[in-house]
mmCIF file of C-alpha atoms and ligand atoms in Angstrom:
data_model
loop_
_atom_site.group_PDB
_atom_site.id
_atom_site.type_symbol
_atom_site.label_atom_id
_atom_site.label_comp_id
_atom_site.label_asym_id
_atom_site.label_seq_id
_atom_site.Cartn_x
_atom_site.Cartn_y
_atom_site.Cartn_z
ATOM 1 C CA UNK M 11 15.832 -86.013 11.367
ATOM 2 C CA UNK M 12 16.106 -84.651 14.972
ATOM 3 C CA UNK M 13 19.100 -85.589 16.382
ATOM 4 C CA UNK M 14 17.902 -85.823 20.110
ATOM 5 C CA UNK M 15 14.619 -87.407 21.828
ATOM 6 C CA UNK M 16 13.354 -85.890 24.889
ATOM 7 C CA UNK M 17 10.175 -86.694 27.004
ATOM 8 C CA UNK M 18 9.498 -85.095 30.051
ATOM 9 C CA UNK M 19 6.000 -85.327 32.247
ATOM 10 C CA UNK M 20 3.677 -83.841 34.387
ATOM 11 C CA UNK M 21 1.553 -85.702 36.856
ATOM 12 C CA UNK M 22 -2.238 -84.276 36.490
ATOM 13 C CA UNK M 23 -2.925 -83.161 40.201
ATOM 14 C CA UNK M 24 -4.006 -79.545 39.051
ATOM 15 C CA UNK M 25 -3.554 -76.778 36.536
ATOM 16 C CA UNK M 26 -0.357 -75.884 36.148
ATOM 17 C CA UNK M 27 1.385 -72.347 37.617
ATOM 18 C CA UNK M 28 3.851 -69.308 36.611
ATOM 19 C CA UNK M 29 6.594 -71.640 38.747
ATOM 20 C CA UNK M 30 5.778 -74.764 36.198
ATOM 21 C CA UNK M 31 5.952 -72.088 33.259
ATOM 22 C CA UNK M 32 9.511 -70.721 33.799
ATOM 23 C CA UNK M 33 10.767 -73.683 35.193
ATOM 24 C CA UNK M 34 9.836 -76.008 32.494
ATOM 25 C CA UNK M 35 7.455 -75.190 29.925
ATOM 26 C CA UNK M 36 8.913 -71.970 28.130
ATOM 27 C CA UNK M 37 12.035 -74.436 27.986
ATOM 28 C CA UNK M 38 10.203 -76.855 26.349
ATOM 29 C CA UNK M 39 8.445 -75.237 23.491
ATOM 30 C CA UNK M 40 12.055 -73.696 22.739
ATOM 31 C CA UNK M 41 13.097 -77.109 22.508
ATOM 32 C CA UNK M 42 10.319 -77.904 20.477
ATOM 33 C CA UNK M 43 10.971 -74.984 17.931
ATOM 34 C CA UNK M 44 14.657 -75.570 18.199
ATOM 35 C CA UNK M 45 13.860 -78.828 15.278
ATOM 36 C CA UNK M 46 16.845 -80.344 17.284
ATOM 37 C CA UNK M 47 14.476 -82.573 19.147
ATOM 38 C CA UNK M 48 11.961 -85.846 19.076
ATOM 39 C CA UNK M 49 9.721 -84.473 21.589
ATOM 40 C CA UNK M 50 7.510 -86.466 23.799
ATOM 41 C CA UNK M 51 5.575 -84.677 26.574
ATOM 42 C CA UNK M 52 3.752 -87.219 29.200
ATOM 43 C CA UNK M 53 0.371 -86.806 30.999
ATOM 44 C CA UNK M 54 1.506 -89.056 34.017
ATOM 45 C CA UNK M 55 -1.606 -90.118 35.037
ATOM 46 C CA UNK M 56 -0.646 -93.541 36.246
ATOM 47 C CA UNK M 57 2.257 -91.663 38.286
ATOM 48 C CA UNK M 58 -0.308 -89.280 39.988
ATOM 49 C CA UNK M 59 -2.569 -92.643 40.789
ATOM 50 C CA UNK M 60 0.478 -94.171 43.011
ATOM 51 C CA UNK M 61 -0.786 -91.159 45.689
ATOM 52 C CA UNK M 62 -4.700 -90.583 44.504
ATOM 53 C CA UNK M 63 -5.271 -94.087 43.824
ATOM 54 C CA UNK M 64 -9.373 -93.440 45.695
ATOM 55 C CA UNK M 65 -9.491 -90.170 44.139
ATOM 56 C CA UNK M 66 -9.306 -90.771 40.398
ATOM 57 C CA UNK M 67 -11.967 -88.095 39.716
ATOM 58 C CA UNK M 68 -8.856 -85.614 40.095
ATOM 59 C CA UNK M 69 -6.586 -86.947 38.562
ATOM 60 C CA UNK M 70 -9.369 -87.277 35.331
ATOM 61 C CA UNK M 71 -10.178 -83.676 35.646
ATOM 62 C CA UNK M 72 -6.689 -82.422 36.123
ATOM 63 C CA UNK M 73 -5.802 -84.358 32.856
ATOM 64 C CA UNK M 74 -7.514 -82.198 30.440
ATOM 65 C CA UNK M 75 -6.329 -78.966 32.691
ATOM 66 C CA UNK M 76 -2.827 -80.029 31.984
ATOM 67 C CA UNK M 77 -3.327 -80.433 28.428
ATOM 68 C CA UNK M 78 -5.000 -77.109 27.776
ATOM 69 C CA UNK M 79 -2.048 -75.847 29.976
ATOM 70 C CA UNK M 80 0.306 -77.330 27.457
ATOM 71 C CA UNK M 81 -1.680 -76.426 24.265
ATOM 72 C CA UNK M 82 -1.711 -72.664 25.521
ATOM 73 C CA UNK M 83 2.054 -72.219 26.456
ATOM 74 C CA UNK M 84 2.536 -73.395 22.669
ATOM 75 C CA UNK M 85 3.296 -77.268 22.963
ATOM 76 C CA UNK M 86 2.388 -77.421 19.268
ATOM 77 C CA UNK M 87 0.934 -81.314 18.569
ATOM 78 C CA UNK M 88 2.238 -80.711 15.090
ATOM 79 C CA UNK M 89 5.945 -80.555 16.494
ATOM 80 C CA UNK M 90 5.668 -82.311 19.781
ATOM 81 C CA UNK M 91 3.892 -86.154 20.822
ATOM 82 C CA UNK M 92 1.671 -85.239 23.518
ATOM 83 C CA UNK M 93 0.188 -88.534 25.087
ATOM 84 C CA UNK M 94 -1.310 -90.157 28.263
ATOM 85 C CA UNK M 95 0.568 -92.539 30.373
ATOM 86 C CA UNK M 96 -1.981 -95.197 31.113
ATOM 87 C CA UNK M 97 -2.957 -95.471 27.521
ATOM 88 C CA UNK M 98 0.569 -97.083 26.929
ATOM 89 C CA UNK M 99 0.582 -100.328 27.916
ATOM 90 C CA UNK M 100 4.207 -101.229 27.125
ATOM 91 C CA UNK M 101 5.295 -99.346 30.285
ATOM 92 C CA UNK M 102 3.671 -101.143 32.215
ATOM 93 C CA UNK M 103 5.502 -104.060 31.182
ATOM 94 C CA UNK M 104 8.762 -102.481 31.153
ATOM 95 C CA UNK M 105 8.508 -101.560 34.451
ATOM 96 C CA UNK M 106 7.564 -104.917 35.598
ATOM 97 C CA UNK M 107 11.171 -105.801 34.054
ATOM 98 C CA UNK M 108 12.843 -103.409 35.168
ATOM 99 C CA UNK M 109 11.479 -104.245 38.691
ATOM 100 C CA UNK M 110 13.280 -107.205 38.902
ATOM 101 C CA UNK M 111 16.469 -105.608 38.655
ATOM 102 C CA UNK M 112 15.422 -102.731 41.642
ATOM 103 C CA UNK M 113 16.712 -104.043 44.821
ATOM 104 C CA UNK M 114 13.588 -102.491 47.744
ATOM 105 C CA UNK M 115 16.703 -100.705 49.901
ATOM 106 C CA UNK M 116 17.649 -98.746 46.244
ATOM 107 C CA UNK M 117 13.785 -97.761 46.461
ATOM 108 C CA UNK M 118 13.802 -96.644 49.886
ATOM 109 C CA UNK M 119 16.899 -94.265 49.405
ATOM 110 C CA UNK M 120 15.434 -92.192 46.550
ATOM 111 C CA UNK M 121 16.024 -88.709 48.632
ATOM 112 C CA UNK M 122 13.067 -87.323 46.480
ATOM 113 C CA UNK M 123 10.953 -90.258 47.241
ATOM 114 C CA UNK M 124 11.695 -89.733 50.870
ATOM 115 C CA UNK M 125 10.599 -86.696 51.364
ATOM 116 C CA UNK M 126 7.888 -86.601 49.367
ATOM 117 C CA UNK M 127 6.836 -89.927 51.812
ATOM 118 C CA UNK M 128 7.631 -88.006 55.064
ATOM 119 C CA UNK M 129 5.680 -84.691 53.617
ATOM 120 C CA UNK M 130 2.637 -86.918 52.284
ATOM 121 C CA UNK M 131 2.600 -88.102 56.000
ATOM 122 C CA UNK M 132 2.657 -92.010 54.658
ATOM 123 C CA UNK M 133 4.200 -93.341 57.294
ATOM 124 C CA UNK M 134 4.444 -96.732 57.134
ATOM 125 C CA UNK M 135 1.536 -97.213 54.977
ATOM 126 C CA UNK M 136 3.519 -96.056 51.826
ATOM 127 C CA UNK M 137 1.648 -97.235 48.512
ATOM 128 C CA UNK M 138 4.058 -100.221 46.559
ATOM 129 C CA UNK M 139 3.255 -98.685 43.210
ATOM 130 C CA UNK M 140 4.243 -95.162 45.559
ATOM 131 C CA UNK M 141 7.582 -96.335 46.296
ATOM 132 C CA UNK M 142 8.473 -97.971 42.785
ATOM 133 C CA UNK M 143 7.146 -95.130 41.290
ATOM 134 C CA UNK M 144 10.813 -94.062 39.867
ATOM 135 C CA UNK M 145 10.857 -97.666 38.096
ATOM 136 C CA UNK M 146 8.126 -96.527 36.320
ATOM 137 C CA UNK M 147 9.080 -93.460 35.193
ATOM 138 C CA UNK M 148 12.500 -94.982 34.005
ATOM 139 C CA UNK M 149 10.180 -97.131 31.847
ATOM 140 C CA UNK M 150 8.748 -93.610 31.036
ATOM 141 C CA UNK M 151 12.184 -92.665 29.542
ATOM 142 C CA UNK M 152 13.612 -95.691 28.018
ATOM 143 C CA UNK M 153 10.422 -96.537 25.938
ATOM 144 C CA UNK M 154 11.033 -93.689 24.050
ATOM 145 C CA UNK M 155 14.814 -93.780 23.772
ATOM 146 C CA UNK M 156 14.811 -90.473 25.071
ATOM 147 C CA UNK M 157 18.336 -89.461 25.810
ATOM 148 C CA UNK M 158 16.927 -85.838 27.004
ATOM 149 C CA UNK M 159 15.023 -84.801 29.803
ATOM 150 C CA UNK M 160 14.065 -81.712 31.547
ATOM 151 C CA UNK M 161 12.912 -81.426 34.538
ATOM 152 C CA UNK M 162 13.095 -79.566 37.680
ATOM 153 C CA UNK M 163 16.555 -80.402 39.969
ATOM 154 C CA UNK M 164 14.070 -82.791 42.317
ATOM 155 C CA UNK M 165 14.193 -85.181 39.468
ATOM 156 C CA UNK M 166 17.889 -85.648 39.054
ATOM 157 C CA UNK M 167 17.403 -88.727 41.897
ATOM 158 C CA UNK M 168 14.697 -89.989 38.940
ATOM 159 C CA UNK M 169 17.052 -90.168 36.493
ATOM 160 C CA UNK M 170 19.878 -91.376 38.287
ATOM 161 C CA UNK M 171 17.992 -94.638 38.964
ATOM 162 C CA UNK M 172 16.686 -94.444 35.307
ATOM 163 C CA UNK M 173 20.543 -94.700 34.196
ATOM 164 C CA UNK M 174 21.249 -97.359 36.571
ATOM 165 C CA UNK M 175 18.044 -99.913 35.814
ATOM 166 C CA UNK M 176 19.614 -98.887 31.881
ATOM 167 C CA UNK M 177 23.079 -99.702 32.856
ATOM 168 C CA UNK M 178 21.780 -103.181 34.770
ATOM 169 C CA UNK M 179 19.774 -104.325 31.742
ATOM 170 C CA UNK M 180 22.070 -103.665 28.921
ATOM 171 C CA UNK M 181 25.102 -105.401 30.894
ATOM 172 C CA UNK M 182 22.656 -108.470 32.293
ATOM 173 C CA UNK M 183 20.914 -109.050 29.244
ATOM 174 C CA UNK M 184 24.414 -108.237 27.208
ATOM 175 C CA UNK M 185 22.894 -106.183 24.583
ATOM 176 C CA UNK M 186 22.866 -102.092 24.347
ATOM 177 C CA UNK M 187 18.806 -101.762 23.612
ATOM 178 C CA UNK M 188 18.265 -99.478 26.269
ATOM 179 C CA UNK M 189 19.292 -95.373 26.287
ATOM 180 C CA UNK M 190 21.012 -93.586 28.994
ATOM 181 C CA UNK M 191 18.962 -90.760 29.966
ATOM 182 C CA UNK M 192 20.536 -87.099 30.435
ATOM 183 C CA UNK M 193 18.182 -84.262 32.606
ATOM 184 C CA UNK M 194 18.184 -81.274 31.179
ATOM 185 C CA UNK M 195 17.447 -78.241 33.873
ATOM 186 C CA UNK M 196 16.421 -75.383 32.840
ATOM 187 C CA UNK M 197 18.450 -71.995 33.284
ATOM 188 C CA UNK M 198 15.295 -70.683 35.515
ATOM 189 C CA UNK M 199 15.148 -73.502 37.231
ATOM 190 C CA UNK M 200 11.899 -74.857 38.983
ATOM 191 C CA UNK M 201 12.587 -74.339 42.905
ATOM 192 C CA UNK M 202 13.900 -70.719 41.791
ATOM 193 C CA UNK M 203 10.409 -69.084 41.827
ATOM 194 C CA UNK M 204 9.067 -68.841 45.346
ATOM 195 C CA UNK M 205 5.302 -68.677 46.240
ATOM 196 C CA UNK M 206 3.324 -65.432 46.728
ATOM 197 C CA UNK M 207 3.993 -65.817 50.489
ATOM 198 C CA UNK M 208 7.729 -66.179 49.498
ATOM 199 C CA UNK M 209 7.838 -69.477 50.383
ATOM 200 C CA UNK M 210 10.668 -71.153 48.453
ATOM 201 C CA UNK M 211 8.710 -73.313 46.228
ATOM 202 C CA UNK M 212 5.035 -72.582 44.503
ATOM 203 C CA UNK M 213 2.610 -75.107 44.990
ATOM 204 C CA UNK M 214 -0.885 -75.804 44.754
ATOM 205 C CA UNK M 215 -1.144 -77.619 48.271
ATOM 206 C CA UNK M 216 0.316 -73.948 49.783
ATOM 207 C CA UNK M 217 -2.085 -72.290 47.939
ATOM 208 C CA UNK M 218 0.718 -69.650 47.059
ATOM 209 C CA UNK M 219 0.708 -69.954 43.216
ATOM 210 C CA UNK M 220 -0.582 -67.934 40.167
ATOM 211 C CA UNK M 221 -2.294 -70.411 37.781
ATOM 212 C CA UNK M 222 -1.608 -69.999 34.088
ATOM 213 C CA UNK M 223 -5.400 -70.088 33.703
ATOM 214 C CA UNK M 224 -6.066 -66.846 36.422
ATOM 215 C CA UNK M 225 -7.379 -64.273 35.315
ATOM 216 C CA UNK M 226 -6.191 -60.511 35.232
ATOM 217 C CA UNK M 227 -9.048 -60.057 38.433
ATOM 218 C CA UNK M 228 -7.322 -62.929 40.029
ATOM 219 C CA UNK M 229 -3.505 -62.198 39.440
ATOM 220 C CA UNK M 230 -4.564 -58.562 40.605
ATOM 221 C CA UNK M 231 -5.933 -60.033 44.084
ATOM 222 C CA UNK M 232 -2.638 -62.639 43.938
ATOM 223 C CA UNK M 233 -0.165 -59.885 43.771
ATOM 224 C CA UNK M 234 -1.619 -57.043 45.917
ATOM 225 C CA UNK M 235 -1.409 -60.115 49.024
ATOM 226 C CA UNK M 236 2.016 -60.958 47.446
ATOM 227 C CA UNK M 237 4.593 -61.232 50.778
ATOM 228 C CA UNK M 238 7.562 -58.214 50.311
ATOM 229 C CA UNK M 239 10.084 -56.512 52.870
ATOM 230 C CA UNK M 240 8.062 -56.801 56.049
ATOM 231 C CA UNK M 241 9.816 -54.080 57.549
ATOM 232 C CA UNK M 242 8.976 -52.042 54.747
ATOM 233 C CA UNK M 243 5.992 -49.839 56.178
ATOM 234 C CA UNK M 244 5.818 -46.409 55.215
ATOM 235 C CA UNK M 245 6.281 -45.424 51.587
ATOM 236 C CA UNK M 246 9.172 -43.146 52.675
ATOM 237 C CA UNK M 247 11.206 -46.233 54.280
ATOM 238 C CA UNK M 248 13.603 -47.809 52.503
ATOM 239 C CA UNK M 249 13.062 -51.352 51.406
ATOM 240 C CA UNK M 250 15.215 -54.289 51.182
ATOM 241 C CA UNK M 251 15.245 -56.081 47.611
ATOM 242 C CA UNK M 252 16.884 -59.173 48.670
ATOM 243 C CA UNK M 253 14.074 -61.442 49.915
ATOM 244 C CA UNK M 254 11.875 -59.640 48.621
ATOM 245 C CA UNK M 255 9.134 -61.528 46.231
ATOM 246 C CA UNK M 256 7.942 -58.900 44.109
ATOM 247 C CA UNK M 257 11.320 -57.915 42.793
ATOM 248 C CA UNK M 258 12.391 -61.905 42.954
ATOM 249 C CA UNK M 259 9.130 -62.275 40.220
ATOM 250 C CA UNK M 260 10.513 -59.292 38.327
ATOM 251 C CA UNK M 261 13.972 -60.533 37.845
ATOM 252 C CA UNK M 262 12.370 -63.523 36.626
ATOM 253 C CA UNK M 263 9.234 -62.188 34.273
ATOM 254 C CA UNK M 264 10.249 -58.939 33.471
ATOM 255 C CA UNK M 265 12.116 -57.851 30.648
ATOM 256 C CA UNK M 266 12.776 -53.825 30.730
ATOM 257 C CA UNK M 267 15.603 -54.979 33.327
ATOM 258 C CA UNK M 268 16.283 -50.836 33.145
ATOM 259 C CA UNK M 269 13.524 -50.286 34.186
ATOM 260 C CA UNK M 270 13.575 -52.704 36.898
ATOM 261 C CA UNK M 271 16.537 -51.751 38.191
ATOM 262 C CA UNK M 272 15.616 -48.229 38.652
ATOM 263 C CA UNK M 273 12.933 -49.637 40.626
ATOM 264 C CA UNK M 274 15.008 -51.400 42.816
ATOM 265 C CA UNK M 275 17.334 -48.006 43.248
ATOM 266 C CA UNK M 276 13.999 -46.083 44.145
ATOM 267 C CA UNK M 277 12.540 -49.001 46.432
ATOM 268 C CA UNK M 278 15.947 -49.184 48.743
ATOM 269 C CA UNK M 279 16.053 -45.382 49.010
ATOM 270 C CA UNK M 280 13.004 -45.267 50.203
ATOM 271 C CA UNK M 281 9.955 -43.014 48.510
ATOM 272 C CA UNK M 282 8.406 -45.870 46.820
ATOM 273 C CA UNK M 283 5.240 -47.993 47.536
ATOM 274 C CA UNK M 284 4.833 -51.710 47.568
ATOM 275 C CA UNK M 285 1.564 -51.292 45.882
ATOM 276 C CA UNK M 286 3.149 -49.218 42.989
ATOM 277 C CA UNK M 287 6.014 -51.766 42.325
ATOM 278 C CA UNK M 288 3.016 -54.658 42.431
ATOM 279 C CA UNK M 289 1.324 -53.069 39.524
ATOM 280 C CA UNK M 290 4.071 -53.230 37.967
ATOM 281 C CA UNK M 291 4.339 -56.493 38.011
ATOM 282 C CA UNK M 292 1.061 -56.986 37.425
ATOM 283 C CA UNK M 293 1.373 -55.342 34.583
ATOM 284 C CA UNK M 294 4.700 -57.652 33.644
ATOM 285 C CA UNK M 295 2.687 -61.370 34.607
ATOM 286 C CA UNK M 296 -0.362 -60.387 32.627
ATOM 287 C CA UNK M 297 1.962 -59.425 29.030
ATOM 288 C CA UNK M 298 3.742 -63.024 30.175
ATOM 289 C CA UNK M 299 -0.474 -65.025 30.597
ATOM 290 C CA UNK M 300 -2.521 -63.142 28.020
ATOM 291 C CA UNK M 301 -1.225 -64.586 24.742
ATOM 292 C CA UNK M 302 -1.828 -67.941 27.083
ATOM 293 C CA UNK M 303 -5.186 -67.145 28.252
ATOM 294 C CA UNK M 304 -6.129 -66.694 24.580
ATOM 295 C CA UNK M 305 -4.951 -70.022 23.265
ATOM 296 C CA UNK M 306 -6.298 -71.326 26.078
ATOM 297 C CA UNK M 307 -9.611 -70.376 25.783
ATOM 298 C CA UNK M 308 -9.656 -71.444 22.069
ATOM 299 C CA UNK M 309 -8.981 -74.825 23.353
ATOM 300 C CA UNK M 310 -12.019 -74.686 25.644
ATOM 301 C CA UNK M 311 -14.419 -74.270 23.426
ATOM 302 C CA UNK M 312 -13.286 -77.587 21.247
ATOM 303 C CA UNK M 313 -12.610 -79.809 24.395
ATOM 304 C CA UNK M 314 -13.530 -82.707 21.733
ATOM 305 C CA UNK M 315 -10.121 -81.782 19.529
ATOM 306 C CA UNK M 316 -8.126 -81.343 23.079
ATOM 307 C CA UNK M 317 -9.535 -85.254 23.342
ATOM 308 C CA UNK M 318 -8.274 -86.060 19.798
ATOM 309 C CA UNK M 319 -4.872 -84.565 20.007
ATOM 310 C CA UNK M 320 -3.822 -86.571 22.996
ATOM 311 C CA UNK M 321 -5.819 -89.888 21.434
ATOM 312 C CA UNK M 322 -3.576 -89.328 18.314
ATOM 313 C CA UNK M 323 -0.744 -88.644 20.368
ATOM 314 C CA UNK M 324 -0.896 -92.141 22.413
ATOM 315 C CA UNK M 325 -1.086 -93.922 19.343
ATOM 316 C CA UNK M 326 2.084 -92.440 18.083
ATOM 317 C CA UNK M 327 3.631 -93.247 21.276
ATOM 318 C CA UNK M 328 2.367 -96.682 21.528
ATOM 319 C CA UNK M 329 3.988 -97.944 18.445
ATOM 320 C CA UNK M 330 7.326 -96.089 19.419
ATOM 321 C CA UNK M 331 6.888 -97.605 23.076
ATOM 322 C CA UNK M 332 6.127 -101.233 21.426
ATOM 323 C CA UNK M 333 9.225 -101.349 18.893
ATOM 324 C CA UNK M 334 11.344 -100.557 22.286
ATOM 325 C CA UNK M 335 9.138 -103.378 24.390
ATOM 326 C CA UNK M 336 10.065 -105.885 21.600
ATOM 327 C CA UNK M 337 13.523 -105.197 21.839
ATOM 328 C CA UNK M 338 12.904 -105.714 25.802
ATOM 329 C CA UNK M 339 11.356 -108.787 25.276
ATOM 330 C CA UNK M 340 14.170 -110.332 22.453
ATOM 331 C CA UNK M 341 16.833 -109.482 25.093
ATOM 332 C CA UNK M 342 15.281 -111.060 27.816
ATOM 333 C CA UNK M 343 13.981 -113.726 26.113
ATOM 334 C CA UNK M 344 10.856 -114.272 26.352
ATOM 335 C CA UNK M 345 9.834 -113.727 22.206
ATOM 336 C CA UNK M 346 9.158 -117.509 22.080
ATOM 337 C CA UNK M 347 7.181 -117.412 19.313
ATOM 338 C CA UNK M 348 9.408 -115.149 17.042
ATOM 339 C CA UNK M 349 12.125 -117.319 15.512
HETATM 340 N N1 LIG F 430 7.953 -87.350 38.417
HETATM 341 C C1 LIG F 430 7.653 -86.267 37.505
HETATM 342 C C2 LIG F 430 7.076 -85.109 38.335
HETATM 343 O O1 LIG F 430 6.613 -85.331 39.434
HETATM 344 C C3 LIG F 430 6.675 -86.636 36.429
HETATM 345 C C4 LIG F 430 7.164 -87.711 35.506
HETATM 346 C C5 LIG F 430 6.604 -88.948 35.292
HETATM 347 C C6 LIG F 430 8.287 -87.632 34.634
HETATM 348 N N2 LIG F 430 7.283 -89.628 34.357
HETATM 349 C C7 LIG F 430 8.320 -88.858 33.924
HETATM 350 C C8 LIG F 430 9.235 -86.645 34.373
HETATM 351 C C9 LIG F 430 9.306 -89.104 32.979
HETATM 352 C C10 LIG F 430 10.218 -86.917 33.426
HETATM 353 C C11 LIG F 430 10.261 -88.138 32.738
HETATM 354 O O2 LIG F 430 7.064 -83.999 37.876
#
């Protein structure tokens, strides 16, 4: 028996990218594989509905982009619960619970709800379901007892309030049914890779990321527009490393770190190219995506067994997610036809 249960989540806005990958995913199937772990991996399509809610022909198509991202970094079904928010309907009902014991001010402080508010350009036409989405995802967590989960640093402020609403139930209600939720980040952590314009962060909406699902044509036009030292312009000047997003994505992807650091020795001495140092990287992402792009592309042809591995998934979640919501409701109360 795994002595740990984690669940972590993705909301399906778009395929996932390289900064996803080393931020969270690699983690994840070594957590997996580690047999140390109940895993539980979330399509959070309800989550990416707070924001889309008149646009729900994204979030459908993103769905089965996210899964065949999982499937192709190696989330094995087999070893891992792979399942779709909406289809649970326990959490829905644990978050209406859990709502009660949310005070609107504690909503409106969530620093990562905040900004995302202020960069969504909400003003004062924020969403309800928007703001409370943190209740939700603490319903996310506690269904599933998880006492693990990874994420990027953004979602500490997540699972602060997760341990709070946990704290708040199991001392009103006087009974310990609910699980105090750790984060795990990884070592790469997510903000660490910048975008291709060096950007701090990756995103879809900057258009600066690498997609797991590119391929070798498309990370070849990615990297060769792929921001370095900008004072960098003949071959014989020397180049500054620090800053500097090709050797940031080599620290990061590559693994001949000799090699790499004889790179960065030539670079800063001046006498080598940008565009020679970008092939090499090229050369590093596509070792990193091809294995990917092949599992990925077996997936794609049998869309109708991506379908059935999340179906199955949801139903293994359900009854894990309605043992918890019965404990819920006994605690509460409100079982009144179960004695
Ligand atoms: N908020 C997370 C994100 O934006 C997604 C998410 C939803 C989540 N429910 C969760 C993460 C539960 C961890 C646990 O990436």
């Amino acid at each position: 028996m795994a002595k740990h249960t984690l669940l972590t989540a993705d909301r399906p806005t778009g395929k996932l990218h390289i900064g996803h990958y080393i931020g969270s995913l690699k983690n994840r199937v070594k957590l997996q594989n580690s047999g140390d772990y109940r895993s539980f991996i979330m399509i959070a399509d309800m989550q990416a509905l707070t924001d889309n809610a008149r646009n729900p022909e994204k979030i459908r198509q993103s769905l089965i982009q996210v899964a065949l991202d999982y499937l192709a970094v190696g989330i094995d079904p087999k070893k891992s619960t792979i399942l779709i928010q909406s289809q649970i309907p326990a959490l829905n009902e644990l978050t209406m619970y859990y709502l009660d014991l949310v005070t609107l001010a504690r909503l409106k402080r969530n620093p990562t709800v905040k900004a995302e508010i202020k960069q969504k350009g909400f003003g004062d036409n924020v969403p309800a379901g928007f703001l409370a989405y943190p209740v939700s995802q603490a319903a996310d967590i506690t269904a599933f007892k998880a006492d693990t989960v990874p994420v990027g640093d953004d979602q500490e402020p997540m699972l602060e309030q997760a341990r709070e609403i946990v704290r708040t139930f199991n001392s009103t209600y006087q009974q310990d049914v609910l699980v105090e939720p750790q984060g795990l980040f990884s070592p790469e952590g997510q903000g660490r890779l910048p975008g291709l314009d060096g950007n701090a962060k990756m995103s879809k909406s900057l258009n600066n990321a690498i997609y797991l699902s590119d391929n070798a044509a498309e990370v070849h036009q990615k990297v060769m527009r792929m921001y370095t030292d900008p004072h960098h312009i003949h071959v014989e000047d020397p180049g500054q490393i620090a800053g500097n997003t090709v050797f940031e994505y080599l620290d990061i992807f590559g693994t001949d770190k000799e090699h790499i650091a004889q790179l960065k020795a030539h670079y800063q001495a001046g006498g080598l190219g940008d565009v020679q140092v970008k092939r090499y990287l090229e050369e590093v992402l596509n070792a990193v995506l091809e294995p990917i792009r092949q599992r990925r592309h077996v997936y794609e042809q049998d869309l109708g067994q991506v379908y059935q591995i999340l179906q199955k998934g949801s139903q293994v979640a359900n009854e894990v997610a309605e043992q918890t919501l019965a404990e819920v409701r006994a605690a509460i109360g409100v079982n009144y036809f179960e004695q």
